[in-house]
mmCIF file of C-alpha atoms in Angstrom:
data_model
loop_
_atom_site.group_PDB
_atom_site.id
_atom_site.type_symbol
_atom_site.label_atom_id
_atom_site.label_comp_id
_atom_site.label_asym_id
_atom_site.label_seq_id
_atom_site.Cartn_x
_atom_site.Cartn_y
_atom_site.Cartn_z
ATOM 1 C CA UNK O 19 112.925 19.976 39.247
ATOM 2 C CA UNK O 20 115.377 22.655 38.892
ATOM 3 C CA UNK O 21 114.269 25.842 40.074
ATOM 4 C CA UNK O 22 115.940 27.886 37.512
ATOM 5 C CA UNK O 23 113.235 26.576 35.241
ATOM 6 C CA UNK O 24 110.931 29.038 36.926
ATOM 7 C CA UNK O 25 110.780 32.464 35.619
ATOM 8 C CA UNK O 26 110.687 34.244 38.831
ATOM 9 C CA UNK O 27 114.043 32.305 39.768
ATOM 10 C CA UNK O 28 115.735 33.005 36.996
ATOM 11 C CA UNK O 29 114.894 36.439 37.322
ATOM 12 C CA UNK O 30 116.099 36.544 41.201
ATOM 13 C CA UNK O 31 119.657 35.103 40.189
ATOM 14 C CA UNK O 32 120.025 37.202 37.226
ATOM 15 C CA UNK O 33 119.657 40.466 39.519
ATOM 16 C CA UNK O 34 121.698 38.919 41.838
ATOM 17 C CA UNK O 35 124.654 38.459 39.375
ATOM 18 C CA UNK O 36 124.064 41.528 38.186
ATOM 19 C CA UNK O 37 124.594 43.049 41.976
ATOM 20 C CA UNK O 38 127.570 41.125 42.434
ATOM 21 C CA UNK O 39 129.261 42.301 39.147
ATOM 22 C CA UNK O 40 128.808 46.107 39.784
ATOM 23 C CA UNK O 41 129.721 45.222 43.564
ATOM 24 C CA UNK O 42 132.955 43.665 42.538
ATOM 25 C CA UNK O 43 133.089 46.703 39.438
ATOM 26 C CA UNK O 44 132.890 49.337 42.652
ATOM 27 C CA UNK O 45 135.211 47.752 44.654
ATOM 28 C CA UNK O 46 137.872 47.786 41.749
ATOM 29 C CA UNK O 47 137.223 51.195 40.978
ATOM 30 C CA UNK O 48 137.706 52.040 44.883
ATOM 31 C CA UNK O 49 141.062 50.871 44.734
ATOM 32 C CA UNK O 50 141.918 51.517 40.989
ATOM 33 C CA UNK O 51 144.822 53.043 40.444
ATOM 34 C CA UNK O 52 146.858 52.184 43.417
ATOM 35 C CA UNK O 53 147.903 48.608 42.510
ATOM 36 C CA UNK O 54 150.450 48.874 39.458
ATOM 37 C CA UNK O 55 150.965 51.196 36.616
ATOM 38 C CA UNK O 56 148.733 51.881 33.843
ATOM 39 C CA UNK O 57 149.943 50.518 30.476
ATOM 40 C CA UNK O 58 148.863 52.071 27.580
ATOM 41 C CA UNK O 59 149.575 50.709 24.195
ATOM 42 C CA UNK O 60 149.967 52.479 21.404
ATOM 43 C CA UNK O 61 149.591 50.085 18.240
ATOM 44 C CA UNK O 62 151.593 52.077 15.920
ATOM 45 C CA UNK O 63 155.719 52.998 15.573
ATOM 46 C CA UNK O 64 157.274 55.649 17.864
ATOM 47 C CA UNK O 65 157.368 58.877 16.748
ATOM 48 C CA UNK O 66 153.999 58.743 14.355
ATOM 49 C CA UNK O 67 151.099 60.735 15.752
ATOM 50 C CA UNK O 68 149.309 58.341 17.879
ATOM 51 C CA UNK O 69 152.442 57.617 19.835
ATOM 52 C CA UNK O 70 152.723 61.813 20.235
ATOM 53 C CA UNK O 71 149.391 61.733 21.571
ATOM 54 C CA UNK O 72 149.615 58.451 23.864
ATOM 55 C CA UNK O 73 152.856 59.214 25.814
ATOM 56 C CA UNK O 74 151.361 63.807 26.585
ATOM 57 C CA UNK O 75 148.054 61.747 27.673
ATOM 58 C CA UNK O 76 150.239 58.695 29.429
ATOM 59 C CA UNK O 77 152.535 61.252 30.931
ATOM 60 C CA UNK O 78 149.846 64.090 31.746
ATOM 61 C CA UNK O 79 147.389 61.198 33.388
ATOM 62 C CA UNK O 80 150.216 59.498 35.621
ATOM 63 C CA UNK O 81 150.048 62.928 37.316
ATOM 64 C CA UNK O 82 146.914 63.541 38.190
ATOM 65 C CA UNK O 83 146.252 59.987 38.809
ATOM 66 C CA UNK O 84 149.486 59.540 41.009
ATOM 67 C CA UNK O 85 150.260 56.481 39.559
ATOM 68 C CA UNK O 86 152.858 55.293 36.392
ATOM 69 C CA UNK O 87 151.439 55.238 32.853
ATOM 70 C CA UNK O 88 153.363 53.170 30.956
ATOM 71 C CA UNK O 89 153.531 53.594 26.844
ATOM 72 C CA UNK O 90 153.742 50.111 25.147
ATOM 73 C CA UNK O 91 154.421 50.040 21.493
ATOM 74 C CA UNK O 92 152.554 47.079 19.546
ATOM 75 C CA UNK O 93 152.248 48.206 16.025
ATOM 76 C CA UNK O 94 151.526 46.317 12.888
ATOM 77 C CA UNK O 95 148.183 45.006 10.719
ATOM 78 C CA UNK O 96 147.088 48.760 10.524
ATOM 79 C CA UNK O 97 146.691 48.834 14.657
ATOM 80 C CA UNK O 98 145.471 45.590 14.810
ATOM 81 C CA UNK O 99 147.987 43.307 16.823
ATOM 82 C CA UNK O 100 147.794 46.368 19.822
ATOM 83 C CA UNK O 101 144.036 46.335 19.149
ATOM 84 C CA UNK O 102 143.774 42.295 19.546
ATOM 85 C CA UNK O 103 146.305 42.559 22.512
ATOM 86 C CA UNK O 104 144.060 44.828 24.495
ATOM 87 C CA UNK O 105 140.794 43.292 23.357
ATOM 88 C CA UNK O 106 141.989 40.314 25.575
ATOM 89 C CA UNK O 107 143.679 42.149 28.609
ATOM 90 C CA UNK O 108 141.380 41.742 32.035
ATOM 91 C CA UNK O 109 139.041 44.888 32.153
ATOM 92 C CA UNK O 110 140.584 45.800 35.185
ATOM 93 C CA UNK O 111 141.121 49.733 34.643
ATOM 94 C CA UNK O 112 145.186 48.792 34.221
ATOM 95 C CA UNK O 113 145.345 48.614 30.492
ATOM 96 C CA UNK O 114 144.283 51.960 27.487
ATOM 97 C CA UNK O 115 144.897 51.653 24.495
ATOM 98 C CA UNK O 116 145.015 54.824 21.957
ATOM 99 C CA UNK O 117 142.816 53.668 19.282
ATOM 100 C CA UNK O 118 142.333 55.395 15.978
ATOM 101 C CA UNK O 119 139.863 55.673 13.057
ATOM 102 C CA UNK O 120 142.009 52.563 11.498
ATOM 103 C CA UNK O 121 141.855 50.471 14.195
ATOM 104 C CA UNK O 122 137.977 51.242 15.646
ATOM 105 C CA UNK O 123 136.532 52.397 12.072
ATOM 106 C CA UNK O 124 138.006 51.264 8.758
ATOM 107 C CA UNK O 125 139.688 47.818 9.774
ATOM 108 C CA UNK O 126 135.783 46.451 10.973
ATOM 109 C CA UNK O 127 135.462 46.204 7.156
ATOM 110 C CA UNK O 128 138.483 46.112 5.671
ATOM 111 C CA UNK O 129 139.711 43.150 7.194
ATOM 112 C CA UNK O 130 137.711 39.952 6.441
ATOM 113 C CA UNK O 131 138.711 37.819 9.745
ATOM 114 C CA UNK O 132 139.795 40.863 12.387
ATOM 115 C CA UNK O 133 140.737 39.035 14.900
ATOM 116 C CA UNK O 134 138.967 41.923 17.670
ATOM 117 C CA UNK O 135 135.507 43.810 17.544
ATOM 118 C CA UNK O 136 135.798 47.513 17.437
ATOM 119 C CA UNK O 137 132.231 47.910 19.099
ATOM 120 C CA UNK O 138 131.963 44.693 21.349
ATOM 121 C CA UNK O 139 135.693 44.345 22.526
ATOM 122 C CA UNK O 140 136.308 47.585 23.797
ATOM 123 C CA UNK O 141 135.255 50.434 26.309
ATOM 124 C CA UNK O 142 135.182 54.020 24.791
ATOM 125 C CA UNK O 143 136.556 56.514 27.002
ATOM 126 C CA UNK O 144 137.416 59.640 25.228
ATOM 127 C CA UNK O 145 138.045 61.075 21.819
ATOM 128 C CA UNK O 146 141.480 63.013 21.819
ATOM 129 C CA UNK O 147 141.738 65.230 18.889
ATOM 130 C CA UNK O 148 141.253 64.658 14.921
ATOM 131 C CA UNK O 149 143.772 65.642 12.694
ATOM 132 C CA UNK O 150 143.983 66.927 9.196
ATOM 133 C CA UNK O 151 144.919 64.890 5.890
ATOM 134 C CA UNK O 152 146.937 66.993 3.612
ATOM 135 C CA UNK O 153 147.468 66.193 -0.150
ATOM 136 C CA UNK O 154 151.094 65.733 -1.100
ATOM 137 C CA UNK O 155 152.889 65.766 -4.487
ATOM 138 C CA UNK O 156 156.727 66.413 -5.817
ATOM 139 C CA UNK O 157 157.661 69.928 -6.253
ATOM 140 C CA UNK O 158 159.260 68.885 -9.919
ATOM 141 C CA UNK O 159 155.483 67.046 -11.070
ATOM 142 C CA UNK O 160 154.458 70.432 -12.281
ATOM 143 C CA UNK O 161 151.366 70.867 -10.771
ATOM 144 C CA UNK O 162 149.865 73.533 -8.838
ATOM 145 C CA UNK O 163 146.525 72.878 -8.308
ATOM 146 C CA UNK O 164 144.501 69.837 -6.972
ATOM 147 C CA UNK O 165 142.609 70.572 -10.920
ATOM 148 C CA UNK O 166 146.187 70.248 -11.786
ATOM 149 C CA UNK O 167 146.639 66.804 -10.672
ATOM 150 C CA UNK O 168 143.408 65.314 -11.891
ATOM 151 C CA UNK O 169 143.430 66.700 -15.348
ATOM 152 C CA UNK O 170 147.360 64.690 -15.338
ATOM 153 C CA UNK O 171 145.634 61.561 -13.575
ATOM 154 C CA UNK O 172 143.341 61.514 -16.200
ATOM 155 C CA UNK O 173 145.389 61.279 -19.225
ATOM 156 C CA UNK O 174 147.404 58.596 -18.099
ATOM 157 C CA UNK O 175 145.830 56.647 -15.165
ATOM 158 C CA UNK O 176 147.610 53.378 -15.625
ATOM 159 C CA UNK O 177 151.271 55.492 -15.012
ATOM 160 C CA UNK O 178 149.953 57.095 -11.703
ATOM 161 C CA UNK O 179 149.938 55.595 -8.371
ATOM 162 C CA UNK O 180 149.433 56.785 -4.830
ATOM 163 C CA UNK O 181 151.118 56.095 -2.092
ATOM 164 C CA UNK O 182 149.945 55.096 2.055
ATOM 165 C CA UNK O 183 151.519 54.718 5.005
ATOM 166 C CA UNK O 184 150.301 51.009 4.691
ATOM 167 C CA UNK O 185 147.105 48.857 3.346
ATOM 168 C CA UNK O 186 143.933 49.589 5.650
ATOM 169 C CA UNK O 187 145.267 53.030 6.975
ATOM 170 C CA UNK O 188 143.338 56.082 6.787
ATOM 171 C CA UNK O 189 145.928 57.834 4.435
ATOM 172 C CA UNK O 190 144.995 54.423 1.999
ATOM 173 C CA UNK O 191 141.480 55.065 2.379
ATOM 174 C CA UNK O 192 141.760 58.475 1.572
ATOM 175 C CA UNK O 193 143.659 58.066 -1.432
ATOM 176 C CA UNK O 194 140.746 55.352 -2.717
ATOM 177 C CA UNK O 195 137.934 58.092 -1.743
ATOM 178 C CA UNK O 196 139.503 60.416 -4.040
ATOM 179 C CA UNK O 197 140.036 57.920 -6.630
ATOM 180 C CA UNK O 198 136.449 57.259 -6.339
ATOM 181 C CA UNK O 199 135.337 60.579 -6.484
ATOM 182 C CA UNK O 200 137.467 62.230 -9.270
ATOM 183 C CA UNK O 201 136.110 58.835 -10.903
ATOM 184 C CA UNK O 202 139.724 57.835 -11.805
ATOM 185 C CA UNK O 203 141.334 53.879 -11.147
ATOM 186 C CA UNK O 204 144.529 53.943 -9.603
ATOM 187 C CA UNK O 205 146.912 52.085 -8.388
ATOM 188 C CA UNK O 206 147.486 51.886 -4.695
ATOM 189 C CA UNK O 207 151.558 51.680 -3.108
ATOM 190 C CA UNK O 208 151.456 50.768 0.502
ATOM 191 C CA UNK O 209 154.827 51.037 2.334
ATOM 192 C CA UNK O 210 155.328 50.320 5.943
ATOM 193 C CA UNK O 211 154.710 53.487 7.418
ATOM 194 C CA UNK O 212 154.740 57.614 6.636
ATOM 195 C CA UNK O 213 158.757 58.020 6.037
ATOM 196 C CA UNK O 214 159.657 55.815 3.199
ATOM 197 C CA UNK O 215 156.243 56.531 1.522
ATOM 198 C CA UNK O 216 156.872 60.221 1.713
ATOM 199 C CA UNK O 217 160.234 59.768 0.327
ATOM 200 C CA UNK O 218 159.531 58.255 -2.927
ATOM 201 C CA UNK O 219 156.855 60.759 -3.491
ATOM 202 C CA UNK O 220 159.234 63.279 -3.031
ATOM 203 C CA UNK O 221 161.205 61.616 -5.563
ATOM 204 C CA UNK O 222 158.833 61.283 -8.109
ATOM 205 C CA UNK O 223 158.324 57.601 -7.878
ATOM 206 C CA UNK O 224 154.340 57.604 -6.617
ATOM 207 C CA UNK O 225 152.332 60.669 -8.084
ATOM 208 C CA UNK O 226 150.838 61.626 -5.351
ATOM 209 C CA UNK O 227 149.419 60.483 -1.291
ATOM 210 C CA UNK O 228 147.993 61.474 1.626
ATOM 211 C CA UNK O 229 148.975 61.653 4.939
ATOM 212 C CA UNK O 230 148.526 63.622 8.058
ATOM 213 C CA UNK O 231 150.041 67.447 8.068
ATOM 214 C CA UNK O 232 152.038 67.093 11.066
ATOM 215 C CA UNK O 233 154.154 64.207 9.621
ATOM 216 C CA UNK O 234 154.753 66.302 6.197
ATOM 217 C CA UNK O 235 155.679 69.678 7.638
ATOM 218 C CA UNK O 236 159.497 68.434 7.747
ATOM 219 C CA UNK O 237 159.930 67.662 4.023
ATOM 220 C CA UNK O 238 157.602 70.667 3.102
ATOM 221 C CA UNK O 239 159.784 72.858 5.168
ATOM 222 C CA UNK O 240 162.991 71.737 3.105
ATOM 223 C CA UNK O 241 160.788 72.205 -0.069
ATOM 224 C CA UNK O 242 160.546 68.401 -0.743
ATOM 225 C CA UNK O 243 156.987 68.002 -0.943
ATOM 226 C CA UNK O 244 154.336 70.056 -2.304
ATOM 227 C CA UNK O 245 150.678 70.643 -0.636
ATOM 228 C CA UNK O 246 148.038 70.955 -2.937
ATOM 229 C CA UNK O 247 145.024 70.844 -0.346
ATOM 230 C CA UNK O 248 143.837 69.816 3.181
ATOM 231 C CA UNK O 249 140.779 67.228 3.524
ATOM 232 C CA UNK O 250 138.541 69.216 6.127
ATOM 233 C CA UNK O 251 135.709 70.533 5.827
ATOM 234 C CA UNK O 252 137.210 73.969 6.559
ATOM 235 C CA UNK O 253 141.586 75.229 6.439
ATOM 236 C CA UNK O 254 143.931 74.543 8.908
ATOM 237 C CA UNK O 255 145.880 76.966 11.220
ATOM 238 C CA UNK O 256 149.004 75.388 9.711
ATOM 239 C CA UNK O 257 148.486 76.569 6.367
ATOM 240 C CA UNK O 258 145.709 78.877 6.239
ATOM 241 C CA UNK O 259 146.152 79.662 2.451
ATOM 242 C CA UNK O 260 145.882 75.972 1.497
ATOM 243 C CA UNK O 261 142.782 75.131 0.242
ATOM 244 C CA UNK O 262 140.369 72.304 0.959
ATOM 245 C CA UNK O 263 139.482 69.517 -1.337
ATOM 246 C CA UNK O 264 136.023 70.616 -1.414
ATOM 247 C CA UNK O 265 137.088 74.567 -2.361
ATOM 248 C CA UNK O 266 139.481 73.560 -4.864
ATOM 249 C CA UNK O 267 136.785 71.519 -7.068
ATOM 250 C CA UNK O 268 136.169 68.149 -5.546
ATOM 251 C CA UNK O 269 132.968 69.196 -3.556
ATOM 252 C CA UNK O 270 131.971 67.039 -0.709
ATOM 253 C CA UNK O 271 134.964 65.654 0.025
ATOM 254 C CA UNK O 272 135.743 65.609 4.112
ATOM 255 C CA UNK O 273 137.919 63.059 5.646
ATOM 256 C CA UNK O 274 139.683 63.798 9.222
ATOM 257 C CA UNK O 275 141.476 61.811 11.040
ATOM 258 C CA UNK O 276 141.216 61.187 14.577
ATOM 259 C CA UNK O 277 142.864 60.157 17.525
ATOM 260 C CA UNK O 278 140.833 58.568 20.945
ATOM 261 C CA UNK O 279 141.160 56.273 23.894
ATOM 262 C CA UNK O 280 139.746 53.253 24.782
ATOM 263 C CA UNK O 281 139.540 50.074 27.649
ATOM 264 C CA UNK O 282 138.895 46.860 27.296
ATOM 265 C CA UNK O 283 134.967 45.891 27.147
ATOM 266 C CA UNK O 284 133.824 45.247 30.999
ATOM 267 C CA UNK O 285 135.910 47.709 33.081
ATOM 268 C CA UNK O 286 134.181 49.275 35.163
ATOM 269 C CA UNK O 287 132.313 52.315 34.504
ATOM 270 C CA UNK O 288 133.098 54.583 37.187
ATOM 271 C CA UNK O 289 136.716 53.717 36.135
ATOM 272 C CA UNK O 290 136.130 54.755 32.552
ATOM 273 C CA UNK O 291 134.074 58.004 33.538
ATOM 274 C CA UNK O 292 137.047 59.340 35.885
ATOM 275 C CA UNK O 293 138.933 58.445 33.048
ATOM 276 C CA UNK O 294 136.978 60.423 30.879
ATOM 277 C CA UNK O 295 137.236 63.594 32.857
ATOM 278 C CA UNK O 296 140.711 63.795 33.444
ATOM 279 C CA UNK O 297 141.634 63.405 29.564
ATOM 280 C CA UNK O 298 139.355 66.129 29.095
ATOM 281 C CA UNK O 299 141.056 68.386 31.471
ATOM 282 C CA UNK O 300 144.328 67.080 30.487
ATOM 283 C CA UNK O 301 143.356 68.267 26.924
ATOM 284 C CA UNK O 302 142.659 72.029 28.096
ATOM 285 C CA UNK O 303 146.126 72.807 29.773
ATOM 286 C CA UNK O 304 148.486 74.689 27.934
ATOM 287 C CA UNK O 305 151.217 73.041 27.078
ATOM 288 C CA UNK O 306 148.795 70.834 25.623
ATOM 289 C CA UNK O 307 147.210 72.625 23.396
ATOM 290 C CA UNK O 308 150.652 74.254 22.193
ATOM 291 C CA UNK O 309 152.202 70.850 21.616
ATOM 292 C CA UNK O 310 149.835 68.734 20.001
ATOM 293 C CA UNK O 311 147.291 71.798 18.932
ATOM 294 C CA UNK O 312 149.683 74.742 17.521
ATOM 295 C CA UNK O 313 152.633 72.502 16.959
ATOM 296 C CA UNK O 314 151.104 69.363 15.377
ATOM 297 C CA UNK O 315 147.803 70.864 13.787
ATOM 298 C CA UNK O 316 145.331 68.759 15.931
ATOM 299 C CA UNK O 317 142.163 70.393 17.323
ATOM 300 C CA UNK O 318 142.039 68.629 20.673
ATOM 301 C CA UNK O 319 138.072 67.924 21.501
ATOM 302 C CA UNK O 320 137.807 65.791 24.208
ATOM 303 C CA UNK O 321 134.367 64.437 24.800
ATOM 304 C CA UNK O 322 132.048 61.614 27.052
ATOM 305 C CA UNK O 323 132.082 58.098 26.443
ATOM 306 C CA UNK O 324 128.822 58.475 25.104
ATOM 307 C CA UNK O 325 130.048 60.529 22.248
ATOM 308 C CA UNK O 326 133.460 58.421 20.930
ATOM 309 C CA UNK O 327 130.665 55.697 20.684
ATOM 310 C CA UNK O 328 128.325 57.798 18.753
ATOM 311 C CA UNK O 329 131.313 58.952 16.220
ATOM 312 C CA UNK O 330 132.233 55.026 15.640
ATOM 313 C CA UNK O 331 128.100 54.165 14.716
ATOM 314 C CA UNK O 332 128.516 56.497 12.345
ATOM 315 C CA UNK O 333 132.207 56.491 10.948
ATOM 316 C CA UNK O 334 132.097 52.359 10.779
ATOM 317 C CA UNK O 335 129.350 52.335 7.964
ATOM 318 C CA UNK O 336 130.875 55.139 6.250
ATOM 319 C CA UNK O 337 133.960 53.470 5.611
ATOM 320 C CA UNK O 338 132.691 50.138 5.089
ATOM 321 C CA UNK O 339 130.776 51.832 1.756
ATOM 322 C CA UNK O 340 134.331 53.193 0.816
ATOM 323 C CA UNK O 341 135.586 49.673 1.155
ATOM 324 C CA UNK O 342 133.210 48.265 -0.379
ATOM 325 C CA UNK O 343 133.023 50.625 -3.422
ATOM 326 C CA UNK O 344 136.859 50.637 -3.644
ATOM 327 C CA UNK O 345 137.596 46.812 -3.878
ATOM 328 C CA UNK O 346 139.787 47.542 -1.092
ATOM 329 C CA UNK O 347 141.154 44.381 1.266
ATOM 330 C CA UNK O 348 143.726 43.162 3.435
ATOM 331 C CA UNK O 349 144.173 39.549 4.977
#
């Protein structure tokens, strides 16, 4: 008879497997980091604001850790080829990736075969900073008010489109919120990535679009674009006389973005705790907070595992109802 038939057996070698994985999980956290550098991939284009925020927390950690940490750039499918390739790396406490609210929120819905599971795949380790959607229009549209902009969407919604910085983004998402909300159809543009899609609403060829503040404030500084609101709950430090969507008559609109860092599912905890507490001091230095707070317009949190997980149970539904509502789909 085989003995794992008996309940007490199978009990024994389940707590013994159990002893031998967080054995073998302490002994790789005993000599993490000292065996190679640290890659962390960033599944977007240089330059865009979750590669500014991977290579301060890359370069910041490889110093206090004593050991290289290496950006990798993997972009493409809204974060999901970087998201896939770290899904599969060994949970070994040698490979981050700087997830998103695309990749670990909206694609779980938005994507009908996602080829990696925000929740099941991954290890949370620490939310970074969220980051404020502005709304963006041409100067020449002649309109200076978000009331502005509606009451022109609504007499002709068939000529207005918005653009994103590509289909399943947060900026895309946005835009179909609003469209929701002001109960207007529209047409959605998606370009590959911020720059050209900022250009050709500067030129009047999409109405209007979303996108993150830091990537606008060049063109608003030359007067190319035109910011009719912010979509937090409260104003930004940026522009403090901008209004929010909600004070300038669309009430209960809130969207932020946000920025956070993850490991693949299985490495081991105390790995992804020390983790944990060195972003979080990382995030109080100075420099820091000048760069990516002042600069960029973040507001740098920080935060347990615990707490990135809790954020994701609740942002995943929320934008599943958007997609669903919206029609919205990529595959």
């Amino acid at each position: 008879m085989n003995s794992l038939r008996n309940p007490v057996a199978r009990a024994v070698v389940a707590v013994a497997t159990a002893g031998a994985a967080l054995a073998f999980g302490a002994a790789q956290a005993a000599d993490w980091p000292s065996q190679k550098p640290i890659s962390y991939v960033v599944p977007f284009t240089v330059g865009g604001s979750t590669d500014v925020v991977g290579r301060v927390i890359a370069q910041k950690l490889g110093e206090r850790l004593g050991q290289s940490v290496v950006v990798e750039n993997k972009p493409g499918a809204a974060g999901g080829i970087g998201a896939t390739y770290v899904a599969k790396a060994p949970p070994d406490g040698y490979t981050l990736f700087g997830g998103t609210i695309s990749t670990h929120a909206i694609n779980a819905s938005l994507y009908k075969s996602l080829k990696y599971d925000p929740v099941k795949d991954f290890e949370p380790v620490s939310l970074v900073a969220t980051l404020p959607n502005v709304l963006l229009v041409d100067p020449n549209l002649n309109v200076n008010s978000v009331q502005d902009l509606i009451a022109l969407l609504k007499r002709d919604p068939t000529k207005r489109t918005f653009a994103s910085s590509g289909a399943g983004t947060s900026t895309h998402l946005t835009g179909e919120l609003f469209a929701r909300t002001i109960g207007v159809p529209l047409t959605h543009v998606p370009y590959k990535g911020t720059p050209p899609a900022m250009i050709d609403v500067s030129s009047g060829a999409v109405t209007f679009m979303f996108d993150q503040m830091t990537a606008a404030l060049p063109l608003l500084q030359q007067g190319k674009l035109k910011l009719l609101a912010v979509t937090t709950p409260n104003r930004i430090a940026l522009s403090p006389d901008t209004p929010t969507l909600a004070e300038a008559g669309v009430p209960g609109f809130s969207v932020a973005s946000w920025q956070a860092v993850y490991a693949p599912k299985g490495t081991p905890k105390p790995i992804v705790d020390h983790l944990s507490k060195e972003i979080a001091a990382i995030l109080k230095e100075p420099d820091v907070q000048e760069r990516l707070g002042k600069t960029m317009g973040m507001e740098l949190v920080g935060g347990t595992p615990e707490q990135l997980r809790e954020l994701m149970a609740s942002e995943i539904p929320r934008w599943a109802k958007v997609v669903q509502e919206s029609g919205a789909s990529v595959d």
